[in-house]
Short mmCIF file of C-alpha atoms in Angstrom, two decimals:
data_model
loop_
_atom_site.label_atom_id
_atom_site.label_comp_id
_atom_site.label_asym_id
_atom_site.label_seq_id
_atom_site.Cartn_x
_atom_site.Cartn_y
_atom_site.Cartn_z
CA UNK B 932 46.39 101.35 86.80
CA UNK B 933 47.15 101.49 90.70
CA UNK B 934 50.07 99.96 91.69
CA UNK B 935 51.94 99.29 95.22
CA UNK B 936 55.47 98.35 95.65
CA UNK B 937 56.77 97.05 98.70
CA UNK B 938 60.71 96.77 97.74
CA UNK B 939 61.64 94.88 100.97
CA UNK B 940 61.07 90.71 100.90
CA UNK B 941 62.35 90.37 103.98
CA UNK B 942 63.36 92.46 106.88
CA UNK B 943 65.05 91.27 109.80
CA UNK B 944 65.33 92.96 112.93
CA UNK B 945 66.66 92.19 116.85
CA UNK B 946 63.56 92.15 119.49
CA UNK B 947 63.70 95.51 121.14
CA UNK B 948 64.90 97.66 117.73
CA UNK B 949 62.95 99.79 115.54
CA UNK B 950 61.27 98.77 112.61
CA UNK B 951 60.06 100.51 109.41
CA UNK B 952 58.75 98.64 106.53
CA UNK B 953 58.22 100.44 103.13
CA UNK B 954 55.03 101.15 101.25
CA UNK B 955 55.11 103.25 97.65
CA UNK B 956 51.48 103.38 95.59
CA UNK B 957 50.93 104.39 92.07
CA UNK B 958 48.28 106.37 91.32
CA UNK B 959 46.76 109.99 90.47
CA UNK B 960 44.28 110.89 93.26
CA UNK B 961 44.59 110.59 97.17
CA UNK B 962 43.95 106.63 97.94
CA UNK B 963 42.50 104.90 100.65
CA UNK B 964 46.10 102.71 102.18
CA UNK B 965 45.83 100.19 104.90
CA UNK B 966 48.44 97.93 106.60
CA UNK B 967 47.77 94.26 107.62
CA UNK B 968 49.43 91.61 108.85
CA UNK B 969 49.16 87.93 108.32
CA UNK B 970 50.64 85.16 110.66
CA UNK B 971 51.96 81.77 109.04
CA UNK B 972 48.61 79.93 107.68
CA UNK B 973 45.95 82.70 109.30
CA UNK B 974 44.00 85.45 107.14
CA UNK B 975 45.07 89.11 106.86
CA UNK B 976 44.19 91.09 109.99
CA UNK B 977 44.21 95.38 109.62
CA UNK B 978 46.37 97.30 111.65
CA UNK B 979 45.58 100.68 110.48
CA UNK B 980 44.09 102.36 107.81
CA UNK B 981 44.39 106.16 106.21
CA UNK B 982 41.41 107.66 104.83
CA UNK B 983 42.03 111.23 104.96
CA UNK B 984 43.37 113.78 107.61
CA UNK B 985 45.78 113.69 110.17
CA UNK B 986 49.18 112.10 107.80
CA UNK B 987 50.22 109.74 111.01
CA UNK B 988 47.90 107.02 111.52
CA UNK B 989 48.33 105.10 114.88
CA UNK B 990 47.02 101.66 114.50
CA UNK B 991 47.18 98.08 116.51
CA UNK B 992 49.99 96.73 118.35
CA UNK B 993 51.87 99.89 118.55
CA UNK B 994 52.33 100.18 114.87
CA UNK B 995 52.18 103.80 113.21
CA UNK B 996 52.14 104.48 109.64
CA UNK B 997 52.27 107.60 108.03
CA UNK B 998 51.54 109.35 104.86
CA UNK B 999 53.49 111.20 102.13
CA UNK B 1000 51.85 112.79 99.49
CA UNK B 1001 54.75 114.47 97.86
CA UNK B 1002 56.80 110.85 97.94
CA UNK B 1003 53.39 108.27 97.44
CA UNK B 1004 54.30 106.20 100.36
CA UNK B 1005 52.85 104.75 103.47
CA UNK B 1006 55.79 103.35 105.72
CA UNK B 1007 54.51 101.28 108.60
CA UNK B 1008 57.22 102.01 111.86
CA UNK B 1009 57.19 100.52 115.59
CA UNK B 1010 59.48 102.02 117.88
CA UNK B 1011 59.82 98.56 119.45
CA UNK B 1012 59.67 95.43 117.70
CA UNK B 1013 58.49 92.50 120.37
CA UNK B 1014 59.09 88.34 118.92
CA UNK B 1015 55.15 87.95 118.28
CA UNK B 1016 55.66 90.87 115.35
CA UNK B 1017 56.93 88.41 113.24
CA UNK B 1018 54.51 87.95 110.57
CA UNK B 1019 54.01 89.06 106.93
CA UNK B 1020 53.45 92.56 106.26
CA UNK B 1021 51.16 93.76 103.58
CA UNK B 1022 50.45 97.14 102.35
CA UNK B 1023 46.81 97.94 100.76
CA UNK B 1024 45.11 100.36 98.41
CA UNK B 1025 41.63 101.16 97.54
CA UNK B 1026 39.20 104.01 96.23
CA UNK B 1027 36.17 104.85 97.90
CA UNK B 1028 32.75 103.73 95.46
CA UNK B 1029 35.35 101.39 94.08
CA UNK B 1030 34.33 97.96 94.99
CA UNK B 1031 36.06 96.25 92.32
CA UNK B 1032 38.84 95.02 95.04
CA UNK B 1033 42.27 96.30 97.18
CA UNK B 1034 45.72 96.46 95.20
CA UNK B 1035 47.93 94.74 97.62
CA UNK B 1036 51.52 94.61 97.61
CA UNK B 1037 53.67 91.16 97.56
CA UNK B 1038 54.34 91.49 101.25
CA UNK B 1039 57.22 91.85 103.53
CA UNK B 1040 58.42 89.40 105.47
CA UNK B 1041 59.49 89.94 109.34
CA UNK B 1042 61.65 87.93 111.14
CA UNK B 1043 62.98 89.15 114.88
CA UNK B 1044 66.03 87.66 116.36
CA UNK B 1045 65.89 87.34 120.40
CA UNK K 454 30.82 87.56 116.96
CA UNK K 455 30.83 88.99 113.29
CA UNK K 456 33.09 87.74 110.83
CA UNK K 457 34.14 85.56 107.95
CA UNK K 458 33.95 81.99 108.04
CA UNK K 459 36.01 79.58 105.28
CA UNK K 460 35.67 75.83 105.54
CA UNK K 461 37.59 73.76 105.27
CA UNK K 462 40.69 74.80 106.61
CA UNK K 463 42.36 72.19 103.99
CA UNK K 464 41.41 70.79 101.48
CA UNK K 465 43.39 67.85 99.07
CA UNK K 466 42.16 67.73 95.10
CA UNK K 467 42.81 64.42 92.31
CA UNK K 468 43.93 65.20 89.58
CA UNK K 469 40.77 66.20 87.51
CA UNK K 470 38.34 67.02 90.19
CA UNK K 471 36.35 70.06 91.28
CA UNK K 472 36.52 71.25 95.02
CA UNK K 473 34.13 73.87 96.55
CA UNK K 474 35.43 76.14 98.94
CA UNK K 475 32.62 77.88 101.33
CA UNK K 476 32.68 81.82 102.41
CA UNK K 477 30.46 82.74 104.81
CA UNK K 478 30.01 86.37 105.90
CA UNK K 479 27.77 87.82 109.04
CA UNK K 480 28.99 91.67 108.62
CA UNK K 481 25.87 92.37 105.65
CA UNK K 482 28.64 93.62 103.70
CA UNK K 483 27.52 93.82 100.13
CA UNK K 484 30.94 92.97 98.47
CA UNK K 485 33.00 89.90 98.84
CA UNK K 486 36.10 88.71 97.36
CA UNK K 487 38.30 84.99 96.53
CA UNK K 488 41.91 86.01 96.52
CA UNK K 489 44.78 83.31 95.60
CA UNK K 490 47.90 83.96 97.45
CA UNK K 491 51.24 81.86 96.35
CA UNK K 492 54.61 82.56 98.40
CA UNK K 493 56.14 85.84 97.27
CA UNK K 494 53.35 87.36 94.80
CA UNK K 495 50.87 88.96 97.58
CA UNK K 496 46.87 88.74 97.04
CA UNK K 497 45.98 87.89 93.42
CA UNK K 498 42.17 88.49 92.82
CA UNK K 499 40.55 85.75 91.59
CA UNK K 500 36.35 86.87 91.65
CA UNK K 501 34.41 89.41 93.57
CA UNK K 502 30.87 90.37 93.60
CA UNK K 503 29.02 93.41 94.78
CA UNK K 504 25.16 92.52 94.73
CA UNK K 505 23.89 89.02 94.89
CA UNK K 506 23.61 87.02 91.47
CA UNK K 507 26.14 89.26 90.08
CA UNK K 508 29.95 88.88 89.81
CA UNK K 509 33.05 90.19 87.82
CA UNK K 510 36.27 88.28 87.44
CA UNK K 511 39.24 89.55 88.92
CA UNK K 512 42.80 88.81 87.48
CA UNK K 513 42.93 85.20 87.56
CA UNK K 514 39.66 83.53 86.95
CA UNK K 515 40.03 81.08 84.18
CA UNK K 516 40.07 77.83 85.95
CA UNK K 517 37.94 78.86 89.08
CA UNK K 518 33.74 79.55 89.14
CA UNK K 519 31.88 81.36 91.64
CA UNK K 520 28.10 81.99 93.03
CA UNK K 521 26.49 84.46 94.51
CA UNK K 522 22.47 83.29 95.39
CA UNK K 523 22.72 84.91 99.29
CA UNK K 524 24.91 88.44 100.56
CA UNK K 525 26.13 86.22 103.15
CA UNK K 526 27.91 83.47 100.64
CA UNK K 527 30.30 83.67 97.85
CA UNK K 528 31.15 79.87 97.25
CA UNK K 529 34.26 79.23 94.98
CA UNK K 530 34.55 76.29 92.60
CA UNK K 531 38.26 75.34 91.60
CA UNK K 532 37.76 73.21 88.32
CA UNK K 533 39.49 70.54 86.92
CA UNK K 534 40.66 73.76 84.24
CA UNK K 535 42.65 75.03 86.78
CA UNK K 536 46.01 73.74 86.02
CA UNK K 537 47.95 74.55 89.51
CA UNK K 538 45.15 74.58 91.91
CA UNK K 539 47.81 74.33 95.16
CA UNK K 540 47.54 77.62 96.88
CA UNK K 541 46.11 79.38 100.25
CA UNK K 542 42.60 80.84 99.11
CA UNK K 543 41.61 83.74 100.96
CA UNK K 544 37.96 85.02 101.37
CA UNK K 545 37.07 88.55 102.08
CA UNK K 546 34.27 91.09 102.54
CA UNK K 547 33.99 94.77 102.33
CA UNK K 548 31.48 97.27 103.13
CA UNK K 549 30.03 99.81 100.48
CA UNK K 550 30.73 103.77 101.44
CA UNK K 551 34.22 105.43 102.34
CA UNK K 552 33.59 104.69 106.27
CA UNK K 553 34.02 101.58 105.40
CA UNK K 554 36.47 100.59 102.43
CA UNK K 555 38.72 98.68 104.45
CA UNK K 556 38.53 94.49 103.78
CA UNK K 557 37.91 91.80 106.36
CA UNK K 558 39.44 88.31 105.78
CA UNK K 559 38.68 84.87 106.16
CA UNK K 560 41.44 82.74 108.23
CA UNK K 561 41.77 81.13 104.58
CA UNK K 562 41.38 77.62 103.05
CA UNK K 563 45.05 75.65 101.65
CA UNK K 564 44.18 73.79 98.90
CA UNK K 565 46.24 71.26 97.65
CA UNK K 566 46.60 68.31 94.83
CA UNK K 567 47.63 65.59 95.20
#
């Protein structure tokens, strides 16, 4: 069965400082992986999605993610990490003409210190 | 504007009762989803449905009931069955096709007993 491991709870990081927040997936073919976010009480909004292609997705908000086959991850980095990033993180994966639903991971939690 | 509407935003449950929570979806996305999400365990799926008047049960689903008469609604029933009801429900809807596999989410209901 597909799996995804996010082994970060909780990340914290100073306003202005990189970020990268960690993504591994368990499963045999190449998945479909998205990123989204979800601020305090709000739904999950996407940032970025991989499908197929290019490895280095660029998505909302000036997050990037990209892809690793040989290591089954999808980190999500920002070169900058601005106060309104804070949020819950949430990496996704699905299989195309599978409709049954997205394995998501149990989150990461951001917090950014002025 | 398209999108997915849940209502209410809260919602309090006795002890015994059953609560209806509404999903309402303008994308004409064939599949939609009811998700349970509890502090530190992610998106636990709770029913989906791909066609109208048919749905599968996800991981969780003793305690809850759903319908599925329209494409636009996916209604979920929380039952007096459903031991620990308190949560944040989250409603989403995905398009059939690999253009499209990513989910869109409701801004989510919080349900709780008191």
């Amino acid at each position: 069965a597909q799996s995804v491991t996010q082994p970060d709870i909780h990340i914290t990081v100073s306003e202005g400082a990189s970020l990268e927040l960690r993504c591994n997936y368990s499963y045999g073919a190449t998945p479909y992986l998205f990123w989204y976010v979800q601020s305090p009480g709000q739904g999950l909004q996407l940032l970025l999605k991989y499908f197929s292609g290019d490895t280095l997705v660029q998505g909302i908000k000036g997050f990037e993610a990209e892809f690793k086959r040989s290591q089954s991850s999808f980190n999500l980095r920002k070169p900058s990490v601005h106060w309104s990033d804070a949020a819950e993180y949430f990496c996704a994966v699905g299989f195309s003409g599978s409709a049954r639903q997205l394995t998501f991971g149990s989150g990461t939690q951001l917090t950014v210190l002025p | 504007d398209g999108g997915i509407t849940q209502s209410p935003k809260y919602l309090f449950r006795k002890e015994g009762q059953n609560v209806t929570l509404s999903c309402e979806q303008n994308l004409n996305h064939d599949a939609m989803y009811w998700y349970r999400q509890d502090p530190g365990q992610g998106l636990r799926l709770i029913y989906y449905s791909q066609i109208v008047n048919d749905f599968q049960k996800g991981d969780i689903a003793e305690g809850y009931s759903v319908s599925r008469e329209k494409k636009e609604s996916f209604p979920l029933t929380v039952t007096s069955a459903q031991k620990n009801p308190t949560a944040f429900y989250l409603c989403a809807s995905r398009g059939q096709g690999k253009a499209v596999a990513e989910a869109f989410f409701g801004q989510g209901t919080r349900l709780t007993v008191v």
